[in-house]
PDB file of C-alpha atoms in Angstrom:
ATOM      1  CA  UNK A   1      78.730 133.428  84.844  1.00 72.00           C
ATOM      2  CA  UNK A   2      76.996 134.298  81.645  1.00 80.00           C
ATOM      3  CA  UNK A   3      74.066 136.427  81.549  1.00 89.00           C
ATOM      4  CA  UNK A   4      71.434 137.949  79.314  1.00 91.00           C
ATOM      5  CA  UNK A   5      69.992 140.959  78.875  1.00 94.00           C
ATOM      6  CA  UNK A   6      66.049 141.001  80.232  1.00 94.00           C
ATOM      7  CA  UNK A   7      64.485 141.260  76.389  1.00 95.00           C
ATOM      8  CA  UNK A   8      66.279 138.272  75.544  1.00 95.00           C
ATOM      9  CA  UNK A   9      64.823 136.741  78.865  1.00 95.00           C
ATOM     10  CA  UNK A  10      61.435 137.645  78.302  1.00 96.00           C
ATOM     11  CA  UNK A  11      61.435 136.308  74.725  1.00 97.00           C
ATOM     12  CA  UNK A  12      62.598 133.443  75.891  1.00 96.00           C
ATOM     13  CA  UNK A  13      59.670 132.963  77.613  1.00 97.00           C
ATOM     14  CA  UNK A  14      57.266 134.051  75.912  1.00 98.00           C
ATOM     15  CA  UNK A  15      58.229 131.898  73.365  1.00 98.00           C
ATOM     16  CA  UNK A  16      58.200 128.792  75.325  1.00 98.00           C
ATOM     17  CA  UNK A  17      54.723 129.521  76.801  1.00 98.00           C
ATOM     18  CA  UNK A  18      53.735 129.747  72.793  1.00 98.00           C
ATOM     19  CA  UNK A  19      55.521 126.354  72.042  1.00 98.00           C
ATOM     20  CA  UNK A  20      53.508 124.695  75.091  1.00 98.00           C
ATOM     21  CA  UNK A  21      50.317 126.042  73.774  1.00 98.00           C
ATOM     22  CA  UNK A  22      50.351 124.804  70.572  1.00 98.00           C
ATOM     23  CA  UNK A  23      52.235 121.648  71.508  1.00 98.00           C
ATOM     24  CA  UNK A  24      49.003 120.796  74.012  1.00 98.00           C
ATOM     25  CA  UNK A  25      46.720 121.973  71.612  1.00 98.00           C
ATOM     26  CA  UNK A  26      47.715 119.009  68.938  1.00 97.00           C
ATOM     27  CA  UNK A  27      48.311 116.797  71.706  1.00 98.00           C
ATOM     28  CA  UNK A  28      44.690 117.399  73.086  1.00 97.00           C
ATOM     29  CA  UNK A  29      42.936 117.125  69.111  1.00 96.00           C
ATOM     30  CA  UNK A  30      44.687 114.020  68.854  1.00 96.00           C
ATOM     31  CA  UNK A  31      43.307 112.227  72.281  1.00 96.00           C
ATOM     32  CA  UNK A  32      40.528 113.784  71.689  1.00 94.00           C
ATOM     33  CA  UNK A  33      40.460 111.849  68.390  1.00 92.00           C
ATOM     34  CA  UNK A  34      41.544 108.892  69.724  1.00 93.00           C
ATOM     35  CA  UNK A  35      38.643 108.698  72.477  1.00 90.00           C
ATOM     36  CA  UNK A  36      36.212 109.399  69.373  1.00 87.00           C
ATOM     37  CA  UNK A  37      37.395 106.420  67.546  1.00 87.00           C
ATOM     38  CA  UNK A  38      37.363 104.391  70.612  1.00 87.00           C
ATOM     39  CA  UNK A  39      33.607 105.505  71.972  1.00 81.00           C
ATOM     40  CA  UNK A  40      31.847 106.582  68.727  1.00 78.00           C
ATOM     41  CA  UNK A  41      28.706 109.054  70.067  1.00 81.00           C
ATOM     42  CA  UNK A  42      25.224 107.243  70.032  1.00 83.00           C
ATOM     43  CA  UNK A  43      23.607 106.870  67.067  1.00 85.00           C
ATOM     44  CA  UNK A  44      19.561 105.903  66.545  1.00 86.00           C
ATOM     45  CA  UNK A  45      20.964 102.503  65.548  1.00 87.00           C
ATOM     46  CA  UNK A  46      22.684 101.844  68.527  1.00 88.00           C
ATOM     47  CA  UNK A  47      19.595 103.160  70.050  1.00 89.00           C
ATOM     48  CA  UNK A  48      17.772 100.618  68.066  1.00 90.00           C
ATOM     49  CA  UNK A  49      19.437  97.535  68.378  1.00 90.00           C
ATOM     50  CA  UNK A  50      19.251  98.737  72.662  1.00 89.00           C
ATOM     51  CA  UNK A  51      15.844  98.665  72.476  1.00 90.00           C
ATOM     52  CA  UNK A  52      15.248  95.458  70.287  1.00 90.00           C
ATOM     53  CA  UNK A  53      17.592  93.833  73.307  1.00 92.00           C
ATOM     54  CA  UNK A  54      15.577  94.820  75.785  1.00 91.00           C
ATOM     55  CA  UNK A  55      12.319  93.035  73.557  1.00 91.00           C
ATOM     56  CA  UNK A  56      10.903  96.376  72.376  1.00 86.00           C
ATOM     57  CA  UNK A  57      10.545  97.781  68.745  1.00 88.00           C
ATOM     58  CA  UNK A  58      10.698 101.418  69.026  1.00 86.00           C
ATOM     59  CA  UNK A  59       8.714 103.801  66.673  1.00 89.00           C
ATOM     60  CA  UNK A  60      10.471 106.682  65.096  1.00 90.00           C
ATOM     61  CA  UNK A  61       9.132 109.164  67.714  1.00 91.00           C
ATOM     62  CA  UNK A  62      10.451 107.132  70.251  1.00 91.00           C
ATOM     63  CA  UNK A  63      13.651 106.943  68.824  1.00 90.00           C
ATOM     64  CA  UNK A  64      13.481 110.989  68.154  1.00 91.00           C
ATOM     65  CA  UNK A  65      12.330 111.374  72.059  1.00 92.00           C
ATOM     66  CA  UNK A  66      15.647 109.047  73.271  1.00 90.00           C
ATOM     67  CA  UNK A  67      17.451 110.842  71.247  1.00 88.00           C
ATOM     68  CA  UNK A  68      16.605 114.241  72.273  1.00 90.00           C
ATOM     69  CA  UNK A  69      16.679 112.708  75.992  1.00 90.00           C
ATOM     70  CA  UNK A  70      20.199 111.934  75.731  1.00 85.00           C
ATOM     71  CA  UNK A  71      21.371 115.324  73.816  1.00 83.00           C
ATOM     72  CA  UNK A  72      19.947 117.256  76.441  1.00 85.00           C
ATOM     73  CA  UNK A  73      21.561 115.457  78.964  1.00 83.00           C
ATOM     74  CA  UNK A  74      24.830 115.730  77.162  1.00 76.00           C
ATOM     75  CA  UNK A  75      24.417 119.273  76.925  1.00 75.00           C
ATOM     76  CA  UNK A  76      23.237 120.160  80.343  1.00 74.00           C
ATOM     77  CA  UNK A  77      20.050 121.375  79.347  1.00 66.00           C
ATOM     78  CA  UNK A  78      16.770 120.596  81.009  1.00 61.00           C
ATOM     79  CA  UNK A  79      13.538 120.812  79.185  1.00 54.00           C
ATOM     80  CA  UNK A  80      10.567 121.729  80.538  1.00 56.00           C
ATOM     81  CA  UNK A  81       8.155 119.145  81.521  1.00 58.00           C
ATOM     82  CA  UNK A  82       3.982 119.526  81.521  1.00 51.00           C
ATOM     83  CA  UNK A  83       4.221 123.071  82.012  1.00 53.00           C
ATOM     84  CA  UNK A  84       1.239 124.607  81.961  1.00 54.00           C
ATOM     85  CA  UNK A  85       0.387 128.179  80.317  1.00 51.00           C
ATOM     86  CA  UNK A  86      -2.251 131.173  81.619  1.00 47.00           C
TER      87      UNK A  86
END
């Protein structure tokens, strides 16, 4: 049976743990690409045309409150509503 000194083994995998990680790292940027492509993020005309579907035409600070609406709730973030200063 052959066998290798424990440098060599170690290098070994070390290496390999370095090939994964890069290997998932291009394989990741290009689904992630992929999914972009497919499912473009909202835009205000997308907005738009929504609202003109539903029968409304939206003013510019409409579109500018949606849009905030929707980063914030991409984000995670809450804003805070009617609150009141002493």
């Amino acid at each position: 049976m052959m066998s290798i000194p424990i440098w060599a083994f170690v290098l070994i995998i070390v290496l390999l743990i370095l090939g994964s990680l890069i290997a998932g790292f291009f394989i990741a940027r290009t689904l992630i690409k992929r999914e972009m492509k497919k499912n473009p993020p909202i835009s205000e005309d997308m907005i738009k045309a929504m609202y003109r579907s539903m029968g409304v035409t939206p003013s510019q600070a409409r579109l500018n409150q949606t849009m905030k609406a929707i980063n914030e709730a991409q984000s995670g973030k809450k804003s805070p509503k009617n609150k009141k200063h002493k």
